[in-house]
Short mmCIF file of C-alpha atoms and ligand atoms in Angstrom, two decimals:
data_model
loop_
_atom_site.label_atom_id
_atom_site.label_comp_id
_atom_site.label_asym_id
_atom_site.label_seq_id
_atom_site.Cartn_x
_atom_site.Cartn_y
_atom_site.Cartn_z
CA UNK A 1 2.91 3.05 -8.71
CA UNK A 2 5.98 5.62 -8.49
CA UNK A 3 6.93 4.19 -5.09
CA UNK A 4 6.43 0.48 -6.35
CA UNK A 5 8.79 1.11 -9.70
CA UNK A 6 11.51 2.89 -7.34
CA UNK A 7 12.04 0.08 -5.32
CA UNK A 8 11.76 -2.05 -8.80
CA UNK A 9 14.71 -0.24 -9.85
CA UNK A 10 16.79 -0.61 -6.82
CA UNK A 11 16.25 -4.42 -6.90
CA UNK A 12 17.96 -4.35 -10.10
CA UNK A 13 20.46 -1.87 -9.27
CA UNK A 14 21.48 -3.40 -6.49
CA UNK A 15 22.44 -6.64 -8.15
CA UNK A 16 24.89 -4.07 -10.17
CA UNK A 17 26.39 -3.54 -6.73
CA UNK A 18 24.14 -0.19 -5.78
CA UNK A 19 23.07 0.15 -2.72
CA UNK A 20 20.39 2.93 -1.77
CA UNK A 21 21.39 6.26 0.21
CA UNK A 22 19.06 8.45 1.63
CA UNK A 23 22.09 11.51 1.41
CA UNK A 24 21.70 13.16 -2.18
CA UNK A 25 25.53 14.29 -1.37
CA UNK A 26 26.78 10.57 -1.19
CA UNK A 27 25.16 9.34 -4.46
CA UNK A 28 27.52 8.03 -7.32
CA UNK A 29 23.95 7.45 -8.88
CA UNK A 30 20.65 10.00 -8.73
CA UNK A 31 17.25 8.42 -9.96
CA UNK A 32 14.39 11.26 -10.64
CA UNK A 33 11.28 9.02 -10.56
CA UNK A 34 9.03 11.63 -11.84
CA UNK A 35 5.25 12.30 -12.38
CA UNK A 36 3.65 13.99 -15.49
CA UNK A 37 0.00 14.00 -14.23
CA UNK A 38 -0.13 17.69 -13.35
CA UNK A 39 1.96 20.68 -14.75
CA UNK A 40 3.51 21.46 -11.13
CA UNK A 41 4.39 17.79 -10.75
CA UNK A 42 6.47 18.00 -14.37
CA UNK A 43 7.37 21.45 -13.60
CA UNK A 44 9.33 20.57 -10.05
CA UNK A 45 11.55 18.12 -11.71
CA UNK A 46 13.37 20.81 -13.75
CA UNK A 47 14.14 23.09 -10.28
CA UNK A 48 15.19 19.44 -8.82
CA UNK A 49 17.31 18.67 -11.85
CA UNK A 50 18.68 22.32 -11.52
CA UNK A 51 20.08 21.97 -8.16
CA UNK A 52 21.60 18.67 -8.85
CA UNK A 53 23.35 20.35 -12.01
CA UNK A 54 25.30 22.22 -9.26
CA UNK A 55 25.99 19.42 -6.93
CA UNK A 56 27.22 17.47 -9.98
CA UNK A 57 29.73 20.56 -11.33
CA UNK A 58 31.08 20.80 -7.67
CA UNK A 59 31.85 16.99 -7.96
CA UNK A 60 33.40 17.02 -11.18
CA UNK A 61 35.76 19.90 -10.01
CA UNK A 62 37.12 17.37 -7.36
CA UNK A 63 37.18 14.70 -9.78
CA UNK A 64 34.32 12.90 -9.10
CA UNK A 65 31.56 11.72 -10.95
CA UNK A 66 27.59 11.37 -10.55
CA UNK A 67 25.13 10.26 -12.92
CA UNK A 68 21.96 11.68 -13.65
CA UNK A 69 18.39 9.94 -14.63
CA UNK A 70 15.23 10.67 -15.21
CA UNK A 71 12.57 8.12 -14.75
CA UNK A 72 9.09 7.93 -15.15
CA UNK A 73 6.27 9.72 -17.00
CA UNK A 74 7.89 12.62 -17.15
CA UNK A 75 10.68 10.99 -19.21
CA UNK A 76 7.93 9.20 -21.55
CA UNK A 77 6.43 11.98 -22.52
CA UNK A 78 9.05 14.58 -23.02
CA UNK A 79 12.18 12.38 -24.36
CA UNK A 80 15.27 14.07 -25.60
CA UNK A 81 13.36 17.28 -24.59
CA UNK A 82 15.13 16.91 -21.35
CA UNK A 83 18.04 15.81 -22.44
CA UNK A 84 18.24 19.42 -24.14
CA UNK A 85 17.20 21.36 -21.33
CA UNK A 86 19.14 20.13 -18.85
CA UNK A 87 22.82 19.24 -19.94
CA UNK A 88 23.15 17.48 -16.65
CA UNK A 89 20.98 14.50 -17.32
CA UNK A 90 22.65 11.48 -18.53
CA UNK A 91 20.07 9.06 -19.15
CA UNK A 92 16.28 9.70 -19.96
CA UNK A 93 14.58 6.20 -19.44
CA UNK A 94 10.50 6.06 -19.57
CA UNK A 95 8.61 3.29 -17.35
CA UNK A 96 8.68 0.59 -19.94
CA UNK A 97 12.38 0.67 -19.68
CA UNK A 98 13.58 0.34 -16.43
CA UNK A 99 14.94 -3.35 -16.84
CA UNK A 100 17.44 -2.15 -19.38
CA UNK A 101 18.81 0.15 -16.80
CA UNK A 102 21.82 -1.26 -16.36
CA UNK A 103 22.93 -1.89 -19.96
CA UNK A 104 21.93 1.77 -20.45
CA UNK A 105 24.02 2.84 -17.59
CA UNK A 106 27.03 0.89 -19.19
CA UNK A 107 26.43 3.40 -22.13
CA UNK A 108 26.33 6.42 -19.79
CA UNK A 109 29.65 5.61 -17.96
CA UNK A 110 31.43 5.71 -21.55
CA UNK A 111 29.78 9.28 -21.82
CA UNK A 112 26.91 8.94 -24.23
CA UNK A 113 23.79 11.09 -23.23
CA UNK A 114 20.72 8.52 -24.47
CA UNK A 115 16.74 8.12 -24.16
CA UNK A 116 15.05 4.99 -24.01
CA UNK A 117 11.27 5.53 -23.90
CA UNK A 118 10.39 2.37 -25.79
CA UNK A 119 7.03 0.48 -25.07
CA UNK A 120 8.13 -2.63 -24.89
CA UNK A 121 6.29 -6.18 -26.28
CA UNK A 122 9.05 -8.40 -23.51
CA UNK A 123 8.02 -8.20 -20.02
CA UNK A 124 9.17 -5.55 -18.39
CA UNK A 125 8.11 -7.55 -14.81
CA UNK A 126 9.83 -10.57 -15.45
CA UNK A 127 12.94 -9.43 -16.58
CA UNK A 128 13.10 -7.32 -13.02
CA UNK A 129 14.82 -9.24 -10.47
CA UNK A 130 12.79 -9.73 -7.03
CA UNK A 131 14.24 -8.06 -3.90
CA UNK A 132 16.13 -10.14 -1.11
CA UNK A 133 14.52 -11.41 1.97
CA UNK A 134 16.22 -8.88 3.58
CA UNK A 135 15.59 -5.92 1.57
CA UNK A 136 11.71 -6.76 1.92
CA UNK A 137 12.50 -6.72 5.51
CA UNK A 138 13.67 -3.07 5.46
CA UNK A 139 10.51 -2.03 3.16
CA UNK A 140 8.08 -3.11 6.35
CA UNK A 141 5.19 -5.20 6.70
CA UNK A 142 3.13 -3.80 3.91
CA UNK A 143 3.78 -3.80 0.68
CA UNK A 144 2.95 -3.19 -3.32
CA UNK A 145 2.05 -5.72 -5.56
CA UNK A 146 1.53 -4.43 -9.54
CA UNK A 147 -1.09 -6.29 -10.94
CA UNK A 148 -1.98 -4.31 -14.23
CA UNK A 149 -0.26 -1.48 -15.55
CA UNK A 150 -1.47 1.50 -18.15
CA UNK A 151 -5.16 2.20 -18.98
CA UNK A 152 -7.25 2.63 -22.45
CA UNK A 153 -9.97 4.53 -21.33
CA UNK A 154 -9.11 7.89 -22.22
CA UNK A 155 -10.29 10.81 -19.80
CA UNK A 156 -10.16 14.07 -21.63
CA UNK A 157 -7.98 15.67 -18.98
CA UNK A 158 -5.40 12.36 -18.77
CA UNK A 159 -1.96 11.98 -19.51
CA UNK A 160 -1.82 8.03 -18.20
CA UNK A 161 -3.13 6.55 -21.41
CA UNK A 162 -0.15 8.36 -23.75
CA UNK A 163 2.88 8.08 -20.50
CA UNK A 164 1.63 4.68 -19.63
CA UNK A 165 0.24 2.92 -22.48
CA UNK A 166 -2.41 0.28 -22.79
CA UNK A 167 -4.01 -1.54 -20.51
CA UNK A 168 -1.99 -4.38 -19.56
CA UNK A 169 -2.59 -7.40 -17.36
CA UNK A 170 0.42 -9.60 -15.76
CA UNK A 171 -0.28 -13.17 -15.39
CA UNK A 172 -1.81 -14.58 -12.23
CA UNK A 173 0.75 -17.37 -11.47
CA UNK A 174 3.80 -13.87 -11.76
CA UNK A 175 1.73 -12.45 -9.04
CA UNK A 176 1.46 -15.20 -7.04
CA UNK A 177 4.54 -16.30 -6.92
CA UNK A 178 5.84 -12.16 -6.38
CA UNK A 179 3.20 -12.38 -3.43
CA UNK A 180 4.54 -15.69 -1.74
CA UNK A 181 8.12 -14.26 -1.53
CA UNK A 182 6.38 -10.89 0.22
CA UNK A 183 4.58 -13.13 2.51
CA UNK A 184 7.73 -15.22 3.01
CA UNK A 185 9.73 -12.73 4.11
CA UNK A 186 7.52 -11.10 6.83
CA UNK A 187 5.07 -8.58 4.61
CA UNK A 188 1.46 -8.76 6.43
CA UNK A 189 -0.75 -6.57 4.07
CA UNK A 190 -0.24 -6.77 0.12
CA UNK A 191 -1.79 -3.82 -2.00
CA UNK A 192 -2.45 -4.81 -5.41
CA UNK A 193 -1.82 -1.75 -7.80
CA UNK A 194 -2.78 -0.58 -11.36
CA UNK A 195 -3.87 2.32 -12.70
CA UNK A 196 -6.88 0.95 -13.62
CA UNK A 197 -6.64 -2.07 -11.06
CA UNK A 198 -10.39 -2.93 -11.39
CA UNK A 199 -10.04 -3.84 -15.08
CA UNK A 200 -7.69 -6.78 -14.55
CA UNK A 201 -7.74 -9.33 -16.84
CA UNK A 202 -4.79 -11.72 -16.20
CA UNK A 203 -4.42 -15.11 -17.54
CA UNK A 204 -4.14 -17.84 -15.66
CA UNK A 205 -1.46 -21.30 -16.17
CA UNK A 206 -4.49 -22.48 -18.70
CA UNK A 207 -5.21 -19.43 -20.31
CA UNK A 208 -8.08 -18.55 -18.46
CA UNK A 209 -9.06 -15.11 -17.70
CA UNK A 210 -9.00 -13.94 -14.02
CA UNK A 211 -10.97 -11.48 -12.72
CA UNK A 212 -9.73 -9.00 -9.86
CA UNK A 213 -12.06 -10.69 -7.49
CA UNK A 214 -11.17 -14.03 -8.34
CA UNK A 215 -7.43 -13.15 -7.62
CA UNK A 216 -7.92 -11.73 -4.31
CA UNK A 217 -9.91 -14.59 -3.21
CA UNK A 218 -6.86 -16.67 -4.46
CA UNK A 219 -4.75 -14.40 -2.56
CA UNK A 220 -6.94 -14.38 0.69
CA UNK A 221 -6.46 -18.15 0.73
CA UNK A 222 -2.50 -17.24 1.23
CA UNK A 223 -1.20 -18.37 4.70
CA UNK A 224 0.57 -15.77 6.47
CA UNK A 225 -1.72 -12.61 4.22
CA UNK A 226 -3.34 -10.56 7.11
CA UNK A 227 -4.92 -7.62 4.86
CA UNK A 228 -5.57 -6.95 0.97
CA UNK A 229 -6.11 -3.41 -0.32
CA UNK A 230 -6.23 -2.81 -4.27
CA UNK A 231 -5.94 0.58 -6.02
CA UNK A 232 -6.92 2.56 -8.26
CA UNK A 233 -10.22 1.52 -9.61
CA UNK A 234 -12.38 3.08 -12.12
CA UNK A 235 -16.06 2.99 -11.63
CA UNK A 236 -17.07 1.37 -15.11
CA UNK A 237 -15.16 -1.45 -14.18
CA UNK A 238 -17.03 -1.53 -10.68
CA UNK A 239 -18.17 -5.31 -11.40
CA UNK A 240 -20.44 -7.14 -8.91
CA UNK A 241 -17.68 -9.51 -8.33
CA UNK A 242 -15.72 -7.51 -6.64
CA UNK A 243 -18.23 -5.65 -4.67
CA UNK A 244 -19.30 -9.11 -3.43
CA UNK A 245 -15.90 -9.87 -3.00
CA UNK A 246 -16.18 -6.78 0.03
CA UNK A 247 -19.01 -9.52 1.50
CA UNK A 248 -17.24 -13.06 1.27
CA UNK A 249 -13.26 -11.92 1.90
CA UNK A 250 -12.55 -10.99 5.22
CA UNK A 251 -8.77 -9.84 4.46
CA UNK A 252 -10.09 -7.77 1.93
CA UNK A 253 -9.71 -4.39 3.77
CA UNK A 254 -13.05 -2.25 4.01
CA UNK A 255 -12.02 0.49 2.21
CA UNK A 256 -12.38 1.85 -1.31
CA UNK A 257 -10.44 4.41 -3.46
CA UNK A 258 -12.86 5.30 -6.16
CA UNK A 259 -12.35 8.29 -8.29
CA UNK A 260 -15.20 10.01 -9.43
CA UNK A 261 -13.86 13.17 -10.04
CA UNK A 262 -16.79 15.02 -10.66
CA UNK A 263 -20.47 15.03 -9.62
CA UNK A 264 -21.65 16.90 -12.74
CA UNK A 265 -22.82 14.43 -15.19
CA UNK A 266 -22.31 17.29 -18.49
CA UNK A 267 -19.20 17.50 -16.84
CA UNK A 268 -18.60 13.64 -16.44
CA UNK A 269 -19.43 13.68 -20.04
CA UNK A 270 -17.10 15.54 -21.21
CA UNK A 271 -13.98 14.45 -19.27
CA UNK A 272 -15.07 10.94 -21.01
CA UNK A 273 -15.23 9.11 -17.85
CA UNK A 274 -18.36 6.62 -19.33
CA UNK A 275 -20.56 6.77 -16.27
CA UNK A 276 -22.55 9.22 -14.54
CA UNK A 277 -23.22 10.93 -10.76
CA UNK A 278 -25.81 8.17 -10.46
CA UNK A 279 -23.80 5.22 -11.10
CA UNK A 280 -21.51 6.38 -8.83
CA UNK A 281 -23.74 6.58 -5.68
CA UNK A 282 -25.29 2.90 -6.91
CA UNK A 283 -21.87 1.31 -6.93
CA UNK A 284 -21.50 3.09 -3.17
CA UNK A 285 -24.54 2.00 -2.01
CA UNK A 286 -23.97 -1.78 -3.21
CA UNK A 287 -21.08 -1.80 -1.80
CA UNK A 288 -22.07 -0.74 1.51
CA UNK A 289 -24.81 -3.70 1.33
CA UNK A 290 -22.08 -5.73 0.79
CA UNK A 291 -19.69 -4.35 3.70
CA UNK A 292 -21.38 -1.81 6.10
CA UNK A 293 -18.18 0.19 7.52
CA UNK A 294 -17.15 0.24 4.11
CA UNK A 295 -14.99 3.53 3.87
CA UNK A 296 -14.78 5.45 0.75
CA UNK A 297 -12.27 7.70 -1.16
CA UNK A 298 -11.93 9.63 -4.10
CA UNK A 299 -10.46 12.29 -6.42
CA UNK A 300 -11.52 14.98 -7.68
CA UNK A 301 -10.43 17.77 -10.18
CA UNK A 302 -12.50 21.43 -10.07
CA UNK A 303 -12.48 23.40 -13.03
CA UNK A 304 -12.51 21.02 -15.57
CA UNK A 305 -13.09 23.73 -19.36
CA UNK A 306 -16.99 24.10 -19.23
CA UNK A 307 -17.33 23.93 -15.54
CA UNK A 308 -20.12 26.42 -14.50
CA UNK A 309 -21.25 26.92 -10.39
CA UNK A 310 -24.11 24.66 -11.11
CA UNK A 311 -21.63 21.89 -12.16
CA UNK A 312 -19.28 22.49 -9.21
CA UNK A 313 -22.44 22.12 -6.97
CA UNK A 314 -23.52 18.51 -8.16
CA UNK A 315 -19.67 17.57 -6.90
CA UNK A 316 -20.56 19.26 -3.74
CA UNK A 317 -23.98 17.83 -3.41
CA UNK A 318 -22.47 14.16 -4.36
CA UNK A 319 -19.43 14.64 -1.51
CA UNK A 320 -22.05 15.55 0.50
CA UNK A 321 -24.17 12.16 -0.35
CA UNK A 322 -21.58 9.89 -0.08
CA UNK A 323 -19.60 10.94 2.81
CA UNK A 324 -15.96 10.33 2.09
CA UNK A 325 -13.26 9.07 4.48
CA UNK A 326 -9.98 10.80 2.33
CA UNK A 327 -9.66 11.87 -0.69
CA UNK A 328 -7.34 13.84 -2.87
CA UNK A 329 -8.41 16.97 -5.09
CA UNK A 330 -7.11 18.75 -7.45
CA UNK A 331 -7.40 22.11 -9.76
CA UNK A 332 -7.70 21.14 -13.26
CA UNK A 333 -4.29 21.25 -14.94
CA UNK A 334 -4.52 21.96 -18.70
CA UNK A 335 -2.30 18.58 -19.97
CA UNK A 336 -0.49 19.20 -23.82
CA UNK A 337 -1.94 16.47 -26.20
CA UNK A 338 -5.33 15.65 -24.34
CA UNK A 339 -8.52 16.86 -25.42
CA UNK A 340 -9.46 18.84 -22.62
CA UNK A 341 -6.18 21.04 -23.29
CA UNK A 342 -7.35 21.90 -26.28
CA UNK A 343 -10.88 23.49 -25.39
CA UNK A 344 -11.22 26.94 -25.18
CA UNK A 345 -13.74 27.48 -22.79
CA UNK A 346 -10.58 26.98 -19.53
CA UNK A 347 -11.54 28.15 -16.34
CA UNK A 348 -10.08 30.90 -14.75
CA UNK A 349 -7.38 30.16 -12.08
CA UNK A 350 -8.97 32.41 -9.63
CA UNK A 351 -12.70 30.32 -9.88
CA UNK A 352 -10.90 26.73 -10.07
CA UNK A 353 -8.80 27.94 -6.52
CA UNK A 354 -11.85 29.45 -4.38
CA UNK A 355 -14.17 26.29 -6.04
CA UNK A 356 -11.15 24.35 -4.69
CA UNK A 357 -10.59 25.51 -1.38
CA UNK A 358 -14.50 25.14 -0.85
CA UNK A 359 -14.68 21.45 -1.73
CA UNK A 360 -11.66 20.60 0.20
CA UNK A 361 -13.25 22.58 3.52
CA UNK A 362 -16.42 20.27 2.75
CA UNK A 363 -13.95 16.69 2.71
CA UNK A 364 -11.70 18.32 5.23
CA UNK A 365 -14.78 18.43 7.12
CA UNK A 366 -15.71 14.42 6.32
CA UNK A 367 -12.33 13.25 7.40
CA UNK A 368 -12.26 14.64 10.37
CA UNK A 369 -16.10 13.68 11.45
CA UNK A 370 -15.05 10.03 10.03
CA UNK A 371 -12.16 9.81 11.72
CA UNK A 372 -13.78 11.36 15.45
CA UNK A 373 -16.07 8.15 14.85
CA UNK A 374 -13.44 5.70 15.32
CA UNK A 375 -13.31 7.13 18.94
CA UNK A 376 -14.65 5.10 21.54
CA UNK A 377 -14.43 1.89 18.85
CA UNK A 378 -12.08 -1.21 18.92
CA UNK A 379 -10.53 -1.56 15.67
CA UNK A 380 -7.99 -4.03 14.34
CA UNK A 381 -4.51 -2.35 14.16
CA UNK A 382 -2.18 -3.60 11.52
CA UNK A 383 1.26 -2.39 13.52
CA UNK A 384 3.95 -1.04 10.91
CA UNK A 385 6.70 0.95 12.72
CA UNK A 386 7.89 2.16 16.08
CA UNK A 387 5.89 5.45 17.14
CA UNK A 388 7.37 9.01 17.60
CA UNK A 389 8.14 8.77 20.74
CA UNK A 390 9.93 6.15 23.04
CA UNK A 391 7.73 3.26 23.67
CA UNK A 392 5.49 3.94 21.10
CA UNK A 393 4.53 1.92 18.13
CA UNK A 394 2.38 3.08 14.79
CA UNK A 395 0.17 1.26 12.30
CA UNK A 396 -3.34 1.67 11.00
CA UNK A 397 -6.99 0.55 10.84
CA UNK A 398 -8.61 -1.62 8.12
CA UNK A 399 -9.72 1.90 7.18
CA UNK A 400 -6.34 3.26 6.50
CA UNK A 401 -6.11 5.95 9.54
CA UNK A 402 -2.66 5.63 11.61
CA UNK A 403 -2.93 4.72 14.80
CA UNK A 404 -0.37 5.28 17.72
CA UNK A 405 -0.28 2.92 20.78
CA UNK A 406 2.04 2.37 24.00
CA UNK A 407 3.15 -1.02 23.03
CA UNK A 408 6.44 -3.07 22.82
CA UNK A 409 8.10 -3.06 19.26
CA UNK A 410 8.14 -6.62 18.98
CA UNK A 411 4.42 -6.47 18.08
CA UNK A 412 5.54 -4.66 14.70
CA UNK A 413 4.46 -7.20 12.36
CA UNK A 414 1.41 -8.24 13.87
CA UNK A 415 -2.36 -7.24 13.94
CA UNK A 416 -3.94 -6.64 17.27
CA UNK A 417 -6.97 -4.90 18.81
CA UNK A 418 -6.81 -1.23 19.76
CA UNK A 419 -9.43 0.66 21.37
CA UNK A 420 -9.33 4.56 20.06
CA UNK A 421 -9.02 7.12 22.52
CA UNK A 422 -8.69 10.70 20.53
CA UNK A 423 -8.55 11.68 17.30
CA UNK A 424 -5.94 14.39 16.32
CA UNK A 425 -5.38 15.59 12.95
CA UNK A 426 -3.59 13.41 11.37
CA UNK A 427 -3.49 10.13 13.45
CA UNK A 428 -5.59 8.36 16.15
CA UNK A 429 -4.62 7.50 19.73
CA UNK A 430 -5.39 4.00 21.15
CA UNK A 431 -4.51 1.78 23.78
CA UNK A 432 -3.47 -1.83 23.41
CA UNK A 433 -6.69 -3.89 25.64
CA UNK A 434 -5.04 -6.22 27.44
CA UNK A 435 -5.97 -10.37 28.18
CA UNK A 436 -9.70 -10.41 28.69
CA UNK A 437 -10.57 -7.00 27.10
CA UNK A 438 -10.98 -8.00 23.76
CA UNK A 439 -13.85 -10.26 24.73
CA UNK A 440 -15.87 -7.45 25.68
CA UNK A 441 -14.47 -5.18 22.73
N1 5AD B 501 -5.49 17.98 -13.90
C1 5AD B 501 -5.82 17.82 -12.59
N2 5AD B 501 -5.89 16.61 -12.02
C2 5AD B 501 -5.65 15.53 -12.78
N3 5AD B 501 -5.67 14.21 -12.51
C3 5AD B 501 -5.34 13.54 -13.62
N4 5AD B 501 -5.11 14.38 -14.63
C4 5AD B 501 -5.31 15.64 -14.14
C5 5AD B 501 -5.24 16.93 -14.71
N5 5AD B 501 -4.95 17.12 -15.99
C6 5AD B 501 -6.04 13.69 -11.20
C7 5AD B 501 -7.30 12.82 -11.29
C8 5AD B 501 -6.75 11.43 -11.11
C9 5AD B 501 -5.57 11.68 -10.19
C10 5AD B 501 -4.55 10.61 -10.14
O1 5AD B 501 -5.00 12.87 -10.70
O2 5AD B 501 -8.16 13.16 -10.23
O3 5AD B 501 -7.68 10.53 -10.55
FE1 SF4 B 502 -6.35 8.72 -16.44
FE2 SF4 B 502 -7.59 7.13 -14.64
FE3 SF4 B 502 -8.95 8.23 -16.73
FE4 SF4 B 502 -7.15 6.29 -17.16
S1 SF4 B 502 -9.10 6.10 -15.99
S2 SF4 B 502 -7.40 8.17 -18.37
S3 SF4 B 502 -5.60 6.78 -15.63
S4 SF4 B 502 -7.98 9.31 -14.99
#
């Protein structure tokens, strides 16, 4: 979502006249696009904003200038509170805001320190510009598409529901049209994003409610759409639909980021996330009915307030059920202003980090075994880039693994068949089959 509102912002920058640097030192203009999920994610932006305090004192002894913002959740939720802490920051602007970036800017030049964090009832989306043909271009073949933004369902341990606000669904003929122009301009694979992406509920040009299925079958029916992916979905809003959507769309990529976060159903309970260690495994298993190879992913947070060893084992035993392609995982992160903060039964740091490092072992473990099992297959590479080394080019399988190949770059762009060689840490080898090969593939 961060990645997807940065280039959001530089769309409508750029119209200002901005263009985007990748040298901190050459920037008339720094964005912070920050995260408030976890206290080290909120806690790095104040080191970052320290060391651009410096580089913007040694520019103002020489006469130049260089504007500071902070984006983002981080800016929601603490407001003028950075403002005060850091006398470098210009402009504090939450994620509701962006589009009035540049009148805000105006306001900055002229030397007035300000915070917007409004929630907005105008549409943020539509009052965004798109990108050019040729800045999609530069972005690469695969790209973001936000579908639904903020959530209402309330996990005890979650800042999303205060930073981002309500559940919110953009209208189906916005996202069309934002996906032709992708499409138009080269983009192969379109990733449909929300925070709770599963919950969509957009209208349609009569007022009728789509589903998330019933848009990606809309969107499969695209010419020129190789590959959908959606994400981040919520198991409560798991609907048959969409698993059957994994049966009946082929571009719909076969693989699902699913958070359970915890295979403890006390603990389930009381992080509020509505369903239990059971559902979860039923909405796995229907959706491997649906599409065998489906691969799955998930997050997870250990040491959740209340967390005993018994509890940490039902997330073990469930990892250990389902069998998980990726996933991310996390110690528990005491959030101010959500319920779980306010327990006092916390865990110790010491028990959340060894329960950590023994969970991620165990889906350490999974990835690697999932991805040694591509080996000897012929998968479908979508390629994205050129490789690391000369003559190389990179992309990845339907089940999101990167893939390296000896191949020309002019098949960047395109979606061929790769038999896998090896499997190293982070990325598979394969070799391009040539005329004839894919028949027996
Ligand atoms: N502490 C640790 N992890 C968290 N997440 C969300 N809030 C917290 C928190 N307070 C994790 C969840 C979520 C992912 C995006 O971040 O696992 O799915
Ligand atoms: Fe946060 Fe996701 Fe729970 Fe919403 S569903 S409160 S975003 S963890």
């Amino acid at each position: 979502m961060n990645v997807y509102d940065a280039t959001r912002m530089a769309d409508l920058l750029g119209r200002e006249g901005y263009t985007e640097t990748g040298d901190e030192a050459d920037a008339d203009l720094v964005i912070l696009n920050t995260c408030h999920i976890r206290e080290k994610a909120a806690e790095k932006i104040y080191s970052e904003l320290g060391k651009l305090a410096l580089e913007k004192r040694a520019r103002e002894a020489e006469g130049r200038d260089m504007k500071i913002v902070v984006a983002g959740c981080v800016a929601q939720a603490e407001g003028e509170e950075v403002l005060k802490r850091q006398r470098a920051v210009d402009l504090v602007v939450g994620p509701q805001s962006y589009h009035r970036l540049p009148e805000l800017l105006k306001q900055a030049k002229q030397g007035r320190r300000l915070t917007d964090t409004e929630f907005d009832v105008e549409d943020k989306f539509e009052s965004l510009p798109q990108p050019s043909r040729a800045q999609i271009r530069a972005r690469g073949v695969s790209a973001f598409v936000t579908v639904q933004e903020g959530c209402d369902k309330f996990c005890s341990f979650c800042v999303v529901p205060y930073t981002r606000g309500a559940e919110v669904s953009r209208p189906v003929p916005d996202i069309v049209a934002e996906t032709r122009r992708l499409v138009d301009a080269g983009v192969r694979e379109i990733t449909l994003i929300g925070q709770n992406v599963n919950a969509y509920r957009g209208p349609d040009d009569d007022g009728r409610e789509w589903s998330l299925a019933r848009l990606l079958a809309h969107l499969a029916g695209m010419e020129g759409i190789d590959r959908l992916r959606y994400t981040t979905s919520h198991p409560v809003d798991m609907a048959q639909d969409l698993i059957d959507a994994h049966a009946s769309l082929e571009k719909l990529m076969p693989y699902v980021h699913l958070p359970v976060q915890s295979g403890s159903d006390r603990v389930l309970k009381a992080m509020n996330r509505k369903h239990k260690a059971a559902d979860y495994l039923d909405i796995v298993r229907r959706l491997r009915k649906a599409r065998p190879d489906v691969a799955m992913s998930s997050d997870f947070i250990v040491g959740f307030p209340g967390e005993t060893d018994a509890d940490f084992e039902a997330t073990m035993a469930l990892v250990r059920e389902v069998g998980f392609a990726s996933s991310f995982s996390f110690k528990y992160s005491p959030r101010p202003g959500t319920p779980g903060a306010e327990r006092t039964d916390q865990i110790d740091e010491e028990i959340k980090r060894v329960r950590l490092a023994a969970l991620q072992a165990l889906l350490e473990e999974q990835r690697q075994a999932f991805n040694s099992a591509t080996v000897g297959r012929t998968v479908d590479v979508l390629f994205e880039k050129p490789g690391r080394h000369e003559g190389q080019i990179a992309g990845k399988t339907p089940y999101m693994q990167a893939v390296h190949v000896s191949g020309p770059a002019d098949m960047i762009g395109g979606v061929a068949p790769v038999a896998i060689v090896a499997a190293g840490s982070n990325s598979l080898a394969g070799r391009l089959l040539g005329k004839g090969e894919e028949a027996k593939a």
